[in-house]
Amino acid sequence: MDHAAVLALYDREMREGARPESSDARIERAGGVVRHVGGDGGWSGVLWSGLEAADADAAIAEQIAYFRGLGHEFEWKLYGHDRPADLGRRLVAAGFAADPEETLMVSETREQLVDAAPPEGVRIVTVTDRAGVELMVEANERAFGRDGSWLRDLLLARLASDPGELVALVALAGDVPVSSARMELVPGTRFAGLWGGGTVDGWRGRGLYRALIAHRARIAAERGYPYLQVDASDQSRPILGRLGFAALTTTTPYVYAP
């Protein structure tokens, strides 16, 4: 895989050419930025920027004024190769707070088409209705130790509006949810985004994470997506690296609360 070429493709398709996440959201191109304006309760932020040192501060001020006028908290999703090189420092100076850095990791889908079955007694189920969403939320809450209301809202909305663009999975030991994961399939792009992948304590280290990646890779391949993409935390980055995912750049959310 040509890392530089794939990163450039990712920028063009997933950032500059981004699509709205829901029917009531919109993408706007304003000067040197591409921004996502969320619908009711949806995510808002800057997805891509092509700035120079001379115009960066003015562009930041313009985005703050715009989203403040809407009353939206928003995020500037900064990638390690974005310019100018000190854009992160400029964002902090303008009042943004940086969330933990993640790593953009990509693998060719064909490299993940392996025989990786879940542990004995566990089955992977596709989530298509509210009952499945509740199982998925339960697994997520037990895995990460935080409220999963946001995930419930996201899944129900996406399954209602764009079911073909979301793959939601829950792993069940009998009838008990022990892991979950999802995949975003953006039409017109070559990247399938892997999200979630949380496993309940007591079931970790038994192959569920790997099985869920392989399961999603098979679906992505069937639907014609040549690349799998993950925003990896420090915890998942070494695991994904061992599975053949390449680190292409870093990504840091800078959050502005009006």
mmCIF file of C-alpha atoms in Angstrom:
data_model
loop_
_atom_site.group_PDB
_atom_site.id
_atom_site.type_symbol
_atom_site.label_atom_id
_atom_site.label_comp_id
_atom_site.label_asym_id
_atom_site.label_seq_id
_atom_site.Cartn_x
_atom_site.Cartn_y
_atom_site.Cartn_z
ATOM 1 C CA MET A 1 0.000 0.000 0.000
ATOM 2 C CA ASP A 2 1.329 3.426 -0.996
ATOM 3 C CA HIS A 3 0.797 5.330 2.268
ATOM 4 C CA ALA A 4 1.124 8.821 0.798
ATOM 5 C CA ALA A 5 -1.276 8.060 -2.057
ATOM 6 C CA VAL A 6 -3.860 6.501 0.259
ATOM 7 C CA LEU A 7 -3.662 9.452 2.660
ATOM 8 C CA ALA A 8 -4.192 11.873 -0.234
ATOM 9 C CA LEU A 9 -7.179 9.781 -1.371
ATOM 10 C CA TYR A 10 -8.591 9.844 2.158
ATOM 11 C CA ASP A 11 -8.290 13.642 2.264
ATOM 12 C CA ARG A 12 -10.110 14.004 -1.050
ATOM 13 C CA GLU A 13 -12.911 11.534 -0.424
ATOM 14 C CA MET A 14 -13.539 11.620 3.313
ATOM 15 C CA ARG A 15 -12.663 15.202 4.193
ATOM 16 C CA GLU A 16 -12.847 17.560 1.218
ATOM 17 C CA GLY A 17 -15.608 15.503 -0.389
ATOM 18 C CA ALA A 18 -17.454 14.688 2.837
ATOM 19 C CA ARG A 19 -21.189 13.974 2.919
ATOM 20 C CA PRO A 20 -23.623 15.022 5.673
ATOM 21 C CA GLU A 21 -24.085 12.434 8.409
ATOM 22 C CA SER A 22 -27.884 12.728 8.422
ATOM 23 C CA SER A 23 -30.731 14.062 6.317
ATOM 24 C CA ASP A 24 -31.027 17.208 8.442
ATOM 25 C CA ALA A 25 -27.279 17.990 8.361
ATOM 26 C CA ARG A 26 -25.334 19.769 5.628
ATOM 27 C CA ILE A 27 -21.822 20.218 4.277
ATOM 28 C CA GLU A 28 -20.601 23.750 3.613
ATOM 29 C CA ARG A 29 -17.454 24.951 1.879
ATOM 30 C CA ALA A 30 -16.399 28.353 3.149
ATOM 31 C CA GLY A 31 -13.086 29.744 1.986
ATOM 32 C CA GLY A 32 -10.341 27.365 3.029
ATOM 33 C CA VAL A 33 -12.460 25.020 5.142
ATOM 34 C CA VAL A 34 -15.051 22.287 4.712
ATOM 35 C CA ARG A 35 -17.460 22.126 7.647
ATOM 36 C CA HIS A 36 -20.240 19.815 8.756
ATOM 37 C CA VAL A 37 -23.299 21.486 10.250
ATOM 38 C CA GLY A 38 -25.234 18.960 12.287
ATOM 39 C CA GLY A 39 -29.003 18.721 12.523
ATOM 40 C CA ASP A 40 -30.889 18.624 15.803
ATOM 41 C CA GLY A 41 -28.392 17.290 18.337
ATOM 42 C CA GLY A 42 -25.998 16.216 15.588
ATOM 43 C CA TRP A 43 -22.242 16.685 15.304
ATOM 44 C CA SER A 44 -20.828 19.934 13.937
ATOM 45 C CA GLY A 45 -17.247 20.666 13.021
ATOM 46 C CA VAL A 46 -14.502 21.463 10.560
ATOM 47 C CA LEU A 47 -13.546 18.373 8.575
ATOM 48 C CA TRP A 48 -10.841 19.756 6.305
ATOM 49 C CA SER A 49 -8.854 22.946 5.928
ATOM 50 C CA GLY A 50 -6.381 24.216 3.387
ATOM 51 C CA LEU A 51 -4.886 27.241 5.124
ATOM 52 C CA GLU A 52 -1.705 29.265 5.073
ATOM 53 C CA ALA A 53 -0.029 30.942 8.032
ATOM 54 C CA ALA A 54 -1.216 34.340 6.792
ATOM 55 C CA ASP A 55 -4.920 33.446 6.764
ATOM 56 C CA ALA A 56 -5.246 30.752 9.450
ATOM 57 C CA ASP A 57 -6.188 33.011 12.369
ATOM 58 C CA ALA A 58 -8.843 34.803 10.333
ATOM 59 C CA ALA A 59 -10.304 31.469 9.186
ATOM 60 C CA ILE A 60 -10.437 30.218 12.784
ATOM 61 C CA ALA A 61 -12.217 33.403 13.891
ATOM 62 C CA GLU A 62 -14.719 33.052 11.047
ATOM 63 C CA GLN A 63 -15.631 29.495 12.083
ATOM 64 C CA ILE A 64 -16.019 30.487 15.723
ATOM 65 C CA ALA A 65 -18.339 33.335 14.752
ATOM 66 C CA TYR A 66 -20.342 31.098 12.432
ATOM 67 C CA PHE A 67 -20.968 28.257 14.874
ATOM 68 C CA ARG A 68 -21.463 30.636 17.793
ATOM 69 C CA GLY A 69 -24.203 32.289 15.739
ATOM 70 C CA LEU A 70 -25.874 28.875 15.412
ATOM 71 C CA GLY A 71 -25.404 28.156 19.111
ATOM 72 C CA HIS A 72 -23.458 24.990 18.262
ATOM 73 C CA GLU A 73 -20.542 23.493 20.098
ATOM 74 C CA PHE A 74 -18.201 22.356 17.346
ATOM 75 C CA GLU A 75 -15.009 20.444 16.739
ATOM 76 C CA TRP A 76 -12.059 21.232 14.510
ATOM 77 C CA LYS A 77 -10.751 17.826 13.437
ATOM 78 C CA LEU A 78 -7.040 18.482 12.946
ATOM 79 C CA TYR A 79 -4.797 15.973 11.194
ATOM 80 C CA GLY A 80 -1.057 15.740 11.715
ATOM 81 C CA HIS A 81 -0.247 16.730 8.131
ATOM 82 C CA ASP A 82 -2.557 19.781 8.039
ATOM 83 C CA ARG A 83 -1.057 23.193 7.486
ATOM 84 C CA PRO A 84 0.124 25.513 8.820
ATOM 85 C CA ALA A 85 2.229 23.318 11.102
ATOM 86 C CA ASP A 86 1.231 25.338 14.190
ATOM 87 C CA LEU A 87 -2.521 25.163 13.530
ATOM 88 C CA GLY A 88 -3.108 23.281 16.777
ATOM 89 C CA ARG A 89 -1.407 26.009 18.784
ATOM 90 C CA ARG A 90 -3.495 28.637 17.007
ATOM 91 C CA LEU A 91 -6.698 26.757 17.825
ATOM 92 C CA VAL A 92 -5.817 26.586 21.529
ATOM 93 C CA ALA A 93 -5.001 30.303 21.533
ATOM 94 C CA ALA A 94 -8.458 30.957 20.062
ATOM 95 C CA GLY A 95 -10.202 29.068 22.872
ATOM 96 C CA PHE A 96 -10.345 25.464 21.677
ATOM 97 C CA ALA A 97 -9.556 22.528 23.990
ATOM 98 C CA ALA A 98 -7.735 19.506 22.600
ATOM 99 C CA ASP A 99 -9.146 16.021 23.188
ATOM 100 C CA PRO A 100 -6.777 13.024 23.191
ATOM 101 C CA GLU A 101 -4.865 12.424 19.981
ATOM 102 C CA GLU A 102 -5.763 9.401 17.866
ATOM 103 C CA THR A 103 -4.056 7.755 14.895
ATOM 104 C CA LEU A 104 -5.567 7.370 11.438
ATOM 105 C CA MET A 105 -4.880 3.739 10.521
ATOM 106 C CA VAL A 106 -5.748 2.081 7.219
ATOM 107 C CA SER A 107 -5.588 -1.450 5.876
ATOM 108 C CA GLU A 108 -6.456 -2.895 2.514
ATOM 109 C CA THR A 109 -9.692 -4.781 2.995
ATOM 110 C CA ARG A 110 -8.316 -7.894 1.302
ATOM 111 C CA GLU A 111 -5.609 -8.145 3.975
ATOM 112 C CA GLN A 112 -8.295 -8.578 6.674
ATOM 113 C CA LEU A 113 -10.201 -11.392 4.960
ATOM 114 C CA VAL A 114 -8.997 -14.013 7.403
ATOM 115 C CA ASP A 115 -10.648 -16.957 9.110
ATOM 116 C CA ALA A 116 -11.167 -15.392 12.534
ATOM 117 C CA ALA A 117 -14.148 -17.000 14.216
ATOM 118 C CA PRO A 118 -15.439 -15.722 17.571
ATOM 119 C CA PRO A 119 -14.833 -17.842 20.699
ATOM 120 C CA GLU A 120 -16.835 -21.012 21.113
ATOM 121 C CA GLY A 121 -20.383 -20.246 22.207
ATOM 122 C CA VAL A 122 -20.344 -16.710 20.831
ATOM 123 C CA ARG A 123 -22.144 -15.586 17.696
ATOM 124 C CA ILE A 124 -21.972 -12.265 15.829
ATOM 125 C CA VAL A 125 -25.388 -10.824 15.011
ATOM 126 C CA THR A 126 -26.287 -7.945 12.690
ATOM 127 C CA VAL A 127 -28.343 -5.267 14.450
ATOM 128 C CA THR A 128 -31.405 -4.149 12.496
ATOM 129 C CA ASP A 129 -34.011 -3.144 15.085
ATOM 130 C CA ARG A 130 -34.495 -1.500 18.486
ATOM 131 C CA ALA A 131 -34.016 -4.747 20.387
ATOM 132 C CA GLY A 132 -30.641 -5.250 18.746
ATOM 133 C CA VAL A 133 -29.695 -1.634 19.426
ATOM 134 C CA GLU A 134 -30.399 -2.135 23.141
ATOM 135 C CA LEU A 135 -28.130 -5.185 23.198
ATOM 136 C CA MET A 136 -25.407 -3.233 21.435
ATOM 137 C CA VAL A 137 -25.721 -0.321 23.856
ATOM 138 C CA GLU A 138 -25.546 -2.712 26.821
ATOM 139 C CA ALA A 139 -22.316 -4.217 25.490
ATOM 140 C CA ASN A 140 -20.865 -0.754 24.867
ATOM 141 C CA GLU A 141 -21.733 0.495 28.351
ATOM 142 C CA ARG A 142 -20.237 -2.574 30.021
ATOM 143 C CA ALA A 143 -17.112 -2.398 27.857
ATOM 144 C CA PHE A 144 -16.368 1.309 28.281
ATOM 145 C CA GLY A 145 -18.025 2.086 31.616
ATOM 146 C CA ARG A 146 -19.968 5.112 30.380
ATOM 147 C CA ASP A 147 -23.512 6.009 29.436
ATOM 148 C CA GLY A 148 -24.465 4.756 25.981
ATOM 149 C CA SER A 149 -27.437 7.035 25.292
ATOM 150 C CA TRP A 150 -25.505 8.767 22.510
ATOM 151 C CA LEU A 151 -24.946 5.421 20.783
ATOM 152 C CA ARG A 152 -28.619 4.485 21.082
ATOM 153 C CA ASP A 153 -29.657 7.788 19.504
ATOM 154 C CA LEU A 154 -27.070 7.432 16.726
ATOM 155 C CA LEU A 155 -27.978 3.863 15.837
ATOM 156 C CA LEU A 156 -31.739 4.375 15.856
ATOM 157 C CA ALA A 157 -31.450 7.472 13.681
ATOM 158 C CA ARG A 158 -29.061 5.861 11.190
ATOM 159 C CA LEU A 159 -30.984 2.603 10.947
ATOM 160 C CA ALA A 160 -34.132 4.601 10.204
ATOM 161 C CA SER A 161 -32.625 6.987 7.654
ATOM 162 C CA ASP A 162 -29.572 5.269 6.115
ATOM 163 C CA PRO A 163 -29.667 1.533 6.897
ATOM 164 C CA GLY A 164 -27.531 0.683 3.881
ATOM 165 C CA GLU A 165 -24.679 2.886 5.063
ATOM 166 C CA LEU A 166 -24.353 1.405 8.554
ATOM 167 C CA VAL A 167 -23.330 -2.071 9.669
ATOM 168 C CA ALA A 168 -24.007 -2.582 13.379
ATOM 169 C CA LEU A 169 -22.889 -5.788 15.088
ATOM 170 C CA VAL A 170 -23.252 -7.318 18.524
ATOM 171 C CA ALA A 171 -21.518 -10.462 19.784
ATOM 172 C CA LEU A 172 -23.708 -12.639 22.011
ATOM 173 C CA ALA A 173 -22.657 -15.340 24.446
ATOM 174 C CA GLY A 174 -25.974 -17.109 24.618
ATOM 175 C CA ASP A 175 -28.287 -14.118 24.998
ATOM 176 C CA VAL A 176 -25.742 -11.904 26.780
ATOM 177 C CA PRO A 177 -24.044 -9.116 24.781
ATOM 178 C CA VAL A 178 -20.267 -9.257 25.267
ATOM 179 C CA SER A 179 -18.929 -7.068 22.448
ATOM 180 C CA SER A 180 -20.133 -4.681 19.763
ATOM 181 C CA ALA A 181 -18.827 -2.758 16.782
ATOM 182 C CA ARG A 182 -20.071 -0.802 13.785
ATOM 183 C CA MET A 183 -18.941 0.155 10.296
ATOM 184 C CA GLU A 184 -19.779 3.260 8.256
ATOM 185 C CA LEU A 185 -20.031 2.778 4.479
ATOM 186 C CA VAL A 186 -19.977 6.142 2.708
ATOM 187 C CA PRO A 187 -21.293 5.897 -0.870
ATOM 188 C CA GLY A 188 -18.941 7.145 -3.541
ATOM 189 C CA THR A 189 -15.817 6.586 -1.449
ATOM 190 C CA ARG A 190 -13.338 3.743 -1.129
ATOM 191 C CA PHE A 191 -13.140 3.733 2.676
ATOM 192 C CA ALA A 192 -15.186 1.746 5.165
ATOM 193 C CA GLY A 193 -14.847 3.257 8.629
ATOM 194 C CA LEU A 194 -14.554 0.918 11.610
ATOM 195 C CA TRP A 195 -15.891 2.232 14.915
ATOM 196 C CA GLY A 196 -16.530 0.886 18.392
ATOM 197 C CA GLY A 197 -14.999 -2.522 18.916
ATOM 198 C CA GLY A 198 -15.606 -2.565 22.686
ATOM 199 C CA THR A 199 -15.453 -5.907 24.525
ATOM 200 C CA VAL A 200 -16.724 -6.638 28.027
ATOM 201 C CA ASP A 201 -14.152 -7.415 30.710
ATOM 202 C CA GLY A 202 -13.751 -11.166 31.025
ATOM 203 C CA TRP A 203 -14.072 -11.653 27.276
ATOM 204 C CA ARG A 204 -11.046 -9.629 26.223
ATOM 205 C CA GLY A 205 -8.033 -11.396 24.762
ATOM 206 C CA ARG A 206 -10.165 -14.198 23.335
ATOM 207 C CA GLY A 207 -10.317 -13.116 19.708
ATOM 208 C CA LEU A 208 -13.537 -11.102 19.619
ATOM 209 C CA TYR A 209 -11.851 -7.890 18.465
ATOM 210 C CA ARG A 210 -10.183 -9.748 15.603
ATOM 211 C CA ALA A 211 -13.355 -11.607 14.693
ATOM 212 C CA LEU A 212 -15.347 -8.378 14.486
ATOM 213 C CA ILE A 213 -12.752 -6.781 12.193
ATOM 214 C CA ALA A 214 -12.725 -9.814 9.897
ATOM 215 C CA HIS A 215 -16.523 -9.931 9.875
ATOM 216 C CA ARG A 216 -16.743 -6.278 8.822
ATOM 217 C CA ALA A 217 -13.966 -6.724 6.264
ATOM 218 C CA ARG A 218 -15.985 -9.446 4.524
ATOM 219 C CA ILE A 219 -18.998 -7.133 4.302
ATOM 220 C CA ALA A 220 -16.847 -4.231 3.067
ATOM 221 C CA ALA A 221 -15.282 -6.436 0.390
ATOM 222 C CA GLU A 222 -18.697 -7.632 -0.778
ATOM 223 C CA ARG A 223 -19.808 -4.014 -1.148
ATOM 224 C CA GLY A 224 -16.701 -2.930 -3.041
ATOM 225 C CA TYR A 225 -14.716 -0.982 -0.432
ATOM 226 C CA PRO A 226 -10.966 -1.584 -0.878
ATOM 227 C CA TYR A 227 -9.850 0.145 2.362
ATOM 228 C CA LEU A 228 -10.714 -0.095 6.044
ATOM 229 C CA GLN A 229 -10.107 3.010 8.174
ATOM 230 C CA VAL A 230 -9.892 3.428 11.950
ATOM 231 C CA ASP A 231 -9.331 6.420 14.232
ATOM 232 C CA ALA A 232 -7.273 4.419 16.721
ATOM 233 C CA SER A 233 -6.711 5.209 20.374
ATOM 234 C CA ASP A 234 -3.383 4.529 22.066
ATOM 235 C CA GLN A 235 -4.915 1.294 23.373
ATOM 236 C CA SER A 236 -6.046 -0.047 19.997
ATOM 237 C CA ARG A 237 -3.161 1.228 17.860
ATOM 238 C CA PRO A 238 -0.685 -1.578 18.750
ATOM 239 C CA ILE A 239 -3.381 -4.227 18.258
ATOM 240 C CA LEU A 240 -4.296 -2.863 14.838
ATOM 241 C CA GLY A 241 -0.626 -2.582 13.918
ATOM 242 C CA ARG A 242 -0.159 -6.286 14.602
ATOM 243 C CA LEU A 243 -3.146 -6.981 12.365
ATOM 244 C CA GLY A 244 -1.569 -5.131 9.450
ATOM 245 C CA PHE A 245 -3.100 -1.660 9.717
ATOM 246 C CA ALA A 246 -0.712 1.174 8.813
ATOM 247 C CA ALA A 247 -0.514 4.453 10.734
ATOM 248 C CA LEU A 248 -0.874 7.244 8.142
ATOM 249 C CA THR A 249 -1.186 10.343 10.354
ATOM 250 C CA THR A 250 -2.550 11.544 13.668
ATOM 251 C CA THR A 251 -5.921 13.183 14.282
ATOM 252 C CA THR A 252 -6.848 15.411 17.210
ATOM 253 C CA PRO A 253 -10.295 16.856 17.955
ATOM 254 C CA TYR A 254 -10.159 20.478 19.066
ATOM 255 C CA VAL A 255 -13.469 21.383 20.713
ATOM 256 C CA TYR A 256 -14.982 24.859 21.010
ATOM 257 C CA ALA A 257 -17.910 25.381 23.361
ATOM 258 C CA PRO A 258 -19.768 28.711 22.818
#
